[in-house]
PDB file of C-alpha atoms in Angstrom:
ATOM      1  CA  UNK Q   1       1.224  15.324  19.913  1.00 69.00           C
ATOM      2  CA  UNK Q   2       2.543  17.274  16.512  1.00 91.00           C
ATOM      3  CA  UNK Q   3       2.429  15.714  13.451  1.00 97.00           C
ATOM      4  CA  UNK Q   4       5.446  16.668  11.383  1.00 98.00           C
ATOM      5  CA  UNK Q   5       5.474  14.615   8.368  1.00 98.00           C
ATOM      6  CA  UNK Q   6       2.872  11.960   6.534  1.00 98.00           C
ATOM      7  CA  UNK Q   7       3.996   8.465   5.090  1.00 98.00           C
ATOM      8  CA  UNK Q   8       1.218   7.095   2.686  1.00 98.00           C
ATOM      9  CA  UNK Q   9       0.751   3.639   1.472  1.00 98.00           C
ATOM     10  CA  UNK Q  10       0.270   3.361  -2.118  1.00 98.00           C
ATOM     11  CA  UNK Q  11      -1.889   0.516  -3.448  1.00 96.00           C
ATOM     12  CA  UNK Q  12      -5.396   0.741  -2.269  1.00 96.00           C
ATOM     13  CA  UNK Q  13      -4.562   4.207  -0.630  1.00 97.00           C
ATOM     14  CA  UNK Q  14      -3.317   6.498  -3.310  1.00 98.00           C
ATOM     15  CA  UNK Q  15      -4.758   4.839  -6.285  1.00 98.00           C
ATOM     16  CA  UNK Q  16      -7.270   2.551  -6.682  1.00 96.00           C
ATOM     17  CA  UNK Q  17      -5.325  -0.866  -7.847  1.00 95.00           C
ATOM     18  CA  UNK Q  18      -6.245  -3.582  -5.523  1.00 92.00           C
ATOM     19  CA  UNK Q  19      -8.593  -4.702  -7.836  1.00 92.00           C
ATOM     20  CA  UNK Q  20      -6.189  -5.172 -10.585  1.00 95.00           C
ATOM     21  CA  UNK Q  21      -3.784  -7.216  -8.482  1.00 94.00           C
ATOM     22  CA  UNK Q  22      -7.024  -9.221  -7.386  1.00 94.00           C
ATOM     23  CA  UNK Q  23      -7.494  -9.790 -11.239  1.00 96.00           C
ATOM     24  CA  UNK Q  24      -3.876 -10.449 -11.822  1.00 97.00           C
ATOM     25  CA  UNK Q  25      -3.860 -13.243  -9.125  1.00 97.00           C
ATOM     26  CA  UNK Q  26      -7.126 -14.880 -10.185  1.00 97.00           C
ATOM     27  CA  UNK Q  27      -5.703 -15.344 -13.859  1.00 98.00           C
ATOM     28  CA  UNK Q  28      -2.332 -16.219 -12.212  1.00 98.00           C
ATOM     29  CA  UNK Q  29      -4.288 -19.020 -10.396  1.00 98.00           C
ATOM     30  CA  UNK Q  30      -6.916 -19.666 -13.289  1.00 98.00           C
ATOM     31  CA  UNK Q  31      -3.610 -20.702 -15.500  1.00 97.00           C
ATOM     32  CA  UNK Q  32      -3.007 -23.704 -12.969  1.00 97.00           C
ATOM     33  CA  UNK Q  33      -6.691 -24.778 -12.563  1.00 98.00           C
ATOM     34  CA  UNK Q  34      -6.985 -23.173  -9.406  1.00 97.00           C
ATOM     35  CA  UNK Q  35      -9.499 -20.493  -7.958  1.00 97.00           C
ATOM     36  CA  UNK Q  36      -8.111 -17.343  -6.072  1.00 96.00           C
ATOM     37  CA  UNK Q  37     -10.716 -15.930  -3.977  1.00 95.00           C
ATOM     38  CA  UNK Q  38     -11.205 -12.578  -1.905  1.00 90.00           C
ATOM     39  CA  UNK Q  39     -10.696 -14.712   1.366  1.00 92.00           C
ATOM     40  CA  UNK Q  40      -7.101 -15.587  -0.432  1.00 94.00           C
ATOM     41  CA  UNK Q  41      -6.600 -11.983  -1.000  1.00 91.00           C
ATOM     42  CA  UNK Q  42      -7.269 -10.823   2.262  1.00 88.00           C
ATOM     43  CA  UNK Q  43      -5.025 -13.087   3.657  1.00 89.00           C
ATOM     44  CA  UNK Q  44      -2.079 -11.271   2.217  1.00 92.00           C
ATOM     45  CA  UNK Q  45      -3.333  -7.708   1.672  1.00 89.00           C
ATOM     46  CA  UNK Q  46      -0.753  -5.258   2.409  1.00 91.00           C
ATOM     47  CA  UNK Q  47       2.104  -7.847   2.498  1.00 93.00           C
ATOM     48  CA  UNK Q  48       5.327  -7.636   0.826  1.00 94.00           C
ATOM     49  CA  UNK Q  49       5.744  -9.881  -2.260  1.00 94.00           C
ATOM     50  CA  UNK Q  50       8.093 -12.113  -0.382  1.00 94.00           C
ATOM     51  CA  UNK Q  51       4.964 -12.999   1.731  1.00 95.00           C
ATOM     52  CA  UNK Q  52       2.334 -12.929  -0.979  1.00 95.00           C
ATOM     53  CA  UNK Q  53       3.736 -15.565  -3.367  1.00 96.00           C
ATOM     54  CA  UNK Q  54       5.004 -18.205  -0.478  1.00 97.00           C
ATOM     55  CA  UNK Q  55       1.141 -18.098   0.741  1.00 96.00           C
ATOM     56  CA  UNK Q  56       0.057 -18.485  -2.640  1.00 97.00           C
ATOM     57  CA  UNK Q  57       2.935 -21.289  -3.614  1.00 97.00           C
ATOM     58  CA  UNK Q  58       2.025 -23.169  -0.248  1.00 97.00           C
ATOM     59  CA  UNK Q  59      -1.861 -22.629  -0.296  1.00 96.00           C
ATOM     60  CA  UNK Q  60      -2.100 -23.786  -3.778  1.00 97.00           C
ATOM     61  CA  UNK Q  61       0.660 -26.514  -3.754  1.00 97.00           C
ATOM     62  CA  UNK Q  62       2.224 -24.757  -6.700  1.00 97.00           C
ATOM     63  CA  UNK Q  63       5.711 -26.188  -8.172  1.00 97.00           C
ATOM     64  CA  UNK Q  64       7.359 -22.676  -9.055  1.00 97.00           C
ATOM     65  CA  UNK Q  65       9.218 -20.943  -6.996  1.00 98.00           C
ATOM     66  CA  UNK Q  66       7.583 -17.617  -5.003  1.00 97.00           C
ATOM     67  CA  UNK Q  67       9.969 -15.362  -7.157  1.00 97.00           C
ATOM     68  CA  UNK Q  68       8.701 -16.979 -10.491  1.00 98.00           C
ATOM     69  CA  UNK Q  69       5.407 -16.732  -9.156  1.00 98.00           C
ATOM     70  CA  UNK Q  70       5.881 -13.165  -8.286  1.00 97.00           C
ATOM     71  CA  UNK Q  71       7.248 -12.547 -11.543  1.00 97.00           C
ATOM     72  CA  UNK Q  72       4.487 -13.681 -13.748  1.00 98.00           C
ATOM     73  CA  UNK Q  73       1.593 -11.910 -11.305  1.00 97.00           C
ATOM     74  CA  UNK Q  74       3.680  -8.940 -11.570  1.00 97.00           C
ATOM     75  CA  UNK Q  75       3.525  -8.824 -15.475  1.00 97.00           C
ATOM     76  CA  UNK Q  76       0.150  -9.656 -15.541  1.00 98.00           C
ATOM     77  CA  UNK Q  77      -0.600  -6.474 -13.155  1.00 97.00           C
ATOM     78  CA  UNK Q  78       1.633  -4.022 -14.779  1.00 97.00           C
ATOM     79  CA  UNK Q  79      -0.463  -5.290 -18.357  1.00 96.00           C
ATOM     80  CA  UNK Q  80      -3.814  -4.420 -16.658  1.00 97.00           C
ATOM     81  CA  UNK Q  81      -2.445  -0.897 -15.556  1.00 96.00           C
ATOM     82  CA  UNK Q  82      -3.478   0.050 -19.640  1.00 92.00           C
ATOM     83  CA  UNK Q  83      -7.044  -0.615 -18.617  1.00 90.00           C
ATOM     84  CA  UNK Q  84      -6.503   2.389 -16.306  1.00 94.00           C
ATOM     85  CA  UNK Q  85      -6.706   3.065 -12.465  1.00 96.00           C
ATOM     86  CA  UNK Q  86      -8.287   6.106 -10.535  1.00 97.00           C
ATOM     87  CA  UNK Q  87      -6.659   7.793  -7.758  1.00 97.00           C
ATOM     88  CA  UNK Q  88      -8.669   7.690  -4.456  1.00 97.00           C
ATOM     89  CA  UNK Q  89     -11.475  10.157  -3.084  1.00 97.00           C
ATOM     90  CA  UNK Q  90      -9.656  13.160  -1.752  1.00 98.00           C
ATOM     91  CA  UNK Q  91      -5.890  12.211  -2.536  1.00 98.00           C
ATOM     92  CA  UNK Q  92      -5.341  15.480  -4.305  1.00 98.00           C
ATOM     93  CA  UNK Q  93      -7.124  17.658  -1.720  1.00 98.00           C
ATOM     94  CA  UNK Q  94      -5.080  16.225   1.215  1.00 98.00           C
ATOM     95  CA  UNK Q  95      -1.739  16.813  -0.919  1.00 98.00           C
ATOM     96  CA  UNK Q  96      -2.655  20.313  -1.450  1.00 98.00           C
ATOM     97  CA  UNK Q  97      -3.568  20.861   2.079  1.00 98.00           C
ATOM     98  CA  UNK Q  98      -0.190  19.105   3.419  1.00 98.00           C
ATOM     99  CA  UNK Q  99       1.423  21.225   0.360  1.00 98.00           C
ATOM    100  CA  UNK Q 100       0.173  24.408   1.583  1.00 97.00           C
ATOM    101  CA  UNK Q 101       1.657  23.803   4.923  1.00 96.00           C
ATOM    102  CA  UNK Q 102       4.792  22.656   3.733  1.00 97.00           C
ATOM    103  CA  UNK Q 103       4.095  19.028   5.652  1.00 98.00           C
ATOM    104  CA  UNK Q 104       6.892  16.568   3.695  1.00 98.00           C
ATOM    105  CA  UNK Q 105       5.403  13.528   2.492  1.00 98.00           C
ATOM    106  CA  UNK Q 106       6.625   9.912   1.656  1.00 98.00           C
ATOM    107  CA  UNK Q 107       5.318   6.787   0.130  1.00 98.00           C
ATOM    108  CA  UNK Q 108       5.774   3.190   2.049  1.00 98.00           C
ATOM    109  CA  UNK Q 109       4.766   0.620  -0.245  1.00 98.00           C
ATOM    110  CA  UNK Q 110       5.023  -3.082  -0.047  1.00 96.00           C
ATOM    111  CA  UNK Q 111       5.165  -3.108  -3.920  1.00 96.00           C
ATOM    112  CA  UNK Q 112       8.572  -3.971  -5.826  1.00 95.00           C
ATOM    113  CA  UNK Q 113      10.642  -0.760  -6.805  1.00 97.00           C
ATOM    114  CA  UNK Q 114       9.846  -1.451 -10.544  1.00 96.00           C
ATOM    115  CA  UNK Q 115       6.193  -1.917 -10.193  1.00 97.00           C
ATOM    116  CA  UNK Q 116       5.884   1.346  -7.875  1.00 97.00           C
ATOM    117  CA  UNK Q 117       7.682   3.158 -10.284  1.00 97.00           C
ATOM    118  CA  UNK Q 118       5.785   2.224 -13.181  1.00 97.00           C
ATOM    119  CA  UNK Q 119       2.365   2.830 -11.063  1.00 98.00           C
ATOM    120  CA  UNK Q 120       3.436   6.191 -10.014  1.00 98.00           C
ATOM    121  CA  UNK Q 121       4.763   6.850 -13.204  1.00 97.00           C
ATOM    122  CA  UNK Q 122       1.819   6.664 -15.115  1.00 96.00           C
ATOM    123  CA  UNK Q 123       0.286   9.222 -13.051  1.00 96.00           C
ATOM    124  CA  UNK Q 124       3.183  11.753 -12.652  1.00 96.00           C
ATOM    125  CA  UNK Q 125       2.770  11.085  -9.175  1.00 97.00           C
ATOM    126  CA  UNK Q 126       6.410  10.586  -7.420  1.00 96.00           C
ATOM    127  CA  UNK Q 127       7.166  14.409  -8.077  1.00 97.00           C
ATOM    128  CA  UNK Q 128       4.540  15.236  -5.104  1.00 97.00           C
ATOM    129  CA  UNK Q 129       6.566  13.177  -2.610  1.00 98.00           C
ATOM    130  CA  UNK Q 130       9.783  13.273  -0.972  1.00 98.00           C
ATOM    131  CA  UNK Q 131      10.774   9.928  -1.171  1.00 98.00           C
ATOM    132  CA  UNK Q 132       9.379   6.336  -2.081  1.00 98.00           C
ATOM    133  CA  UNK Q 133      10.195   3.400  -0.201  1.00 98.00           C
ATOM    134  CA  UNK Q 134       9.388  -0.104  -1.392  1.00 98.00           C
ATOM    135  CA  UNK Q 135       9.728  -3.667  -0.646  1.00 96.00           C
ATOM    136  CA  UNK Q 136      13.243  -3.320  -2.198  1.00 96.00           C
ATOM    137  CA  UNK Q 137      14.547  -1.159   0.877  1.00 97.00           C
ATOM    138  CA  UNK Q 138      13.805  -3.268   3.784  1.00 97.00           C
ATOM    139  CA  UNK Q 139      14.539  -6.732   4.602  1.00 97.00           C
ATOM    140  CA  UNK Q 140      11.355  -7.166   6.602  1.00 96.00           C
ATOM    141  CA  UNK Q 141       8.063  -6.014   4.695  1.00 96.00           C
ATOM    142  CA  UNK Q 142       4.858  -4.890   6.727  1.00 97.00           C
ATOM    143  CA  UNK Q 143       3.440  -6.055   9.683  1.00 97.00           C
ATOM    144  CA  UNK Q 144       7.329  -5.556  10.315  1.00 98.00           C
ATOM    145  CA  UNK Q 145       7.917  -1.606  11.467  1.00 98.00           C
ATOM    146  CA  UNK Q 146      11.068  -1.550   9.397  1.00 98.00           C
ATOM    147  CA  UNK Q 147       9.730   0.411   6.462  1.00 98.00           C
ATOM    148  CA  UNK Q 148       8.103   3.074   8.806  1.00 98.00           C
ATOM    149  CA  UNK Q 149      11.116   3.355  11.052  1.00 98.00           C
ATOM    150  CA  UNK Q 150      13.070   4.187   7.790  1.00 98.00           C
ATOM    151  CA  UNK Q 151      10.362   6.892   6.682  1.00 98.00           C
ATOM    152  CA  UNK Q 152      10.832   8.720   9.999  1.00 98.00           C
ATOM    153  CA  UNK Q 153      14.638   8.534   9.873  1.00 98.00           C
ATOM    154  CA  UNK Q 154      14.362  10.196   6.143  1.00 98.00           C
ATOM    155  CA  UNK Q 155      11.945  12.746   7.551  1.00 98.00           C
ATOM    156  CA  UNK Q 156      14.482  13.409  10.168  1.00 98.00           C
ATOM    157  CA  UNK Q 157      11.760  13.251  13.033  1.00 98.00           C
ATOM    158  CA  UNK Q 158      11.037  10.780  15.914  1.00 97.00           C
ATOM    159  CA  UNK Q 159       8.128   8.239  14.627  1.00 97.00           C
ATOM    160  CA  UNK Q 160       5.996   9.506  16.877  1.00 97.00           C
ATOM    161  CA  UNK Q 161       5.718  12.693  15.006  1.00 98.00           C
ATOM    162  CA  UNK Q 162       4.929  11.276  11.698  1.00 98.00           C
ATOM    163  CA  UNK Q 163       1.195  10.280  10.551  1.00 98.00           C
ATOM    164  CA  UNK Q 164       0.610   7.109   8.648  1.00 98.00           C
ATOM    165  CA  UNK Q 165      -2.332   6.608   6.247  1.00 98.00           C
ATOM    166  CA  UNK Q 166      -2.874   3.067   5.529  1.00 98.00           C
ATOM    167  CA  UNK Q 167      -5.775   0.455   3.915  1.00 97.00           C
ATOM    168  CA  UNK Q 168      -4.434  -2.606   5.453  1.00 95.00           C
ATOM    169  CA  UNK Q 169      -4.092  -4.083   8.983  1.00 96.00           C
ATOM    170  CA  UNK Q 170      -0.838  -5.360   8.211  1.00 96.00           C
ATOM    171  CA  UNK Q 171       0.582  -1.622   7.469  1.00 97.00           C
ATOM    172  CA  UNK Q 172      -1.140  -0.340  10.541  1.00 98.00           C
ATOM    173  CA  UNK Q 173       0.210  -2.770  12.629  1.00 98.00           C
ATOM    174  CA  UNK Q 174       3.461  -1.854  10.974  1.00 98.00           C
ATOM    175  CA  UNK Q 175       2.802   2.013  11.684  1.00 98.00           C
ATOM    176  CA  UNK Q 176       2.086   1.484  15.254  1.00 98.00           C
ATOM    177  CA  UNK Q 177       4.920  -0.812  16.162  1.00 98.00           C
ATOM    178  CA  UNK Q 178       7.024   1.923  14.805  1.00 98.00           C
ATOM    179  CA  UNK Q 179       5.494   4.139  17.344  1.00 98.00           C
ATOM    180  CA  UNK Q 180       3.859   6.452  14.196  1.00 98.00           C
ATOM    181  CA  UNK Q 181      -0.033   7.573  14.757  1.00 98.00           C
ATOM    182  CA  UNK Q 182      -1.900   5.230  12.270  1.00 98.00           C
ATOM    183  CA  UNK Q 183      -4.887   5.959  10.390  1.00 98.00           C
ATOM    184  CA  UNK Q 184      -6.953   3.582   8.425  1.00 98.00           C
ATOM    185  CA  UNK Q 185      -9.016   4.585   5.583  1.00 98.00           C
ATOM    186  CA  UNK Q 186     -11.990   2.656   5.190  1.00 97.00           C
ATOM    187  CA  UNK Q 187     -12.851   1.813   1.337  1.00 94.00           C
ATOM    188  CA  UNK Q 188     -14.427  -1.067  -0.596  1.00 91.00           C
ATOM    189  CA  UNK Q 189     -11.724  -3.565  -0.597  1.00 91.00           C
ATOM    190  CA  UNK Q 190     -11.381  -3.463   3.254  1.00 94.00           C
ATOM    191  CA  UNK Q 191     -15.122  -2.925   4.133  1.00 92.00           C
ATOM    192  CA  UNK Q 192     -15.294  -5.931   6.667  1.00 91.00           C
ATOM    193  CA  UNK Q 193     -11.653  -5.582   8.242  1.00 93.00           C
ATOM    194  CA  UNK Q 194     -10.851  -4.797  11.800  1.00 94.00           C
ATOM    195  CA  UNK Q 195      -8.092  -2.591  12.280  1.00 97.00           C
ATOM    196  CA  UNK Q 196      -7.043  -2.886  15.830  1.00 97.00           C
ATOM    197  CA  UNK Q 197      -3.583  -0.823  15.385  1.00 98.00           C
ATOM    198  CA  UNK Q 198      -5.573   1.913  13.775  1.00 98.00           C
ATOM    199  CA  UNK Q 199      -6.057   5.184  16.264  1.00 97.00           C
ATOM    200  CA  UNK Q 200      -8.983   5.922  14.058  1.00 97.00           C
ATOM    201  CA  UNK Q 201     -10.347   4.626  10.927  1.00 98.00           C
ATOM    202  CA  UNK Q 202     -11.692   7.480   8.429  1.00 98.00           C
ATOM    203  CA  UNK Q 203     -13.993   7.259   4.969  1.00 97.00           C
ATOM    204  CA  UNK Q 204     -11.821   9.173   2.937  1.00 98.00           C
ATOM    205  CA  UNK Q 205      -8.225  10.657   2.765  1.00 98.00           C
ATOM    206  CA  UNK Q 206      -9.080  14.258   3.495  1.00 98.00           C
ATOM    207  CA  UNK Q 207     -11.451  13.417   6.167  1.00 98.00           C
ATOM    208  CA  UNK Q 208     -11.832  16.396   8.992  1.00 97.00           C
ATOM    209  CA  UNK Q 209     -10.119  13.895  11.725  1.00 96.00           C
ATOM    210  CA  UNK Q 210      -7.042  13.615   9.364  1.00 97.00           C
ATOM    211  CA  UNK Q 211      -6.880  17.255   8.549  1.00 96.00           C
ATOM    212  CA  UNK Q 212      -7.385  18.391  12.080  1.00 95.00           C
ATOM    213  CA  UNK Q 213      -4.225  16.541  12.892  1.00 95.00           C
ATOM    214  CA  UNK Q 214      -2.198  19.454  11.677  1.00 93.00           C
TER     215      UNK Q 214
END
């Protein structure tokens, strides 16, 4: 096996933004006298907006369309970005390691394009990547393999030559089904998740097990 490129998930993998999404969802549901919990959040982690807000609509019996719920929650989330958010541990070290070796890298996120643009823009991070694929670029979101199949095509390589770094079981399933080498990064918000589709699980982005793949 030779890894020729790396695809990164974004939220919870590049940026520590999952808590902000949780706060936004809690506020969204509190406005409707509903309680959004960690268990609800686990059920939609890593999924595209169409899935997330359809699940929320059905779970809580809401009258709004899923698109209206998406718009309101994303507005709340973008407002919360003003609180600040960090990059995940080991990110800069891994990016430098890959750049020194001229390894191409892209982002494959379930977020909508306008959200990803804002999150990346505030950290001036997009320039570190060759491309950004979002939920706007695919018909079927994670755990469907489409986004990672498109990433491999953009890199101009076989999926089996691509490393995918993920923080959700849905993302690892998408990567594995695409034929990529899926690695899960174990952090606070996914501490109790199983990752049956990950080839390995590491505690930080620049873990020795990741660096050894190059």
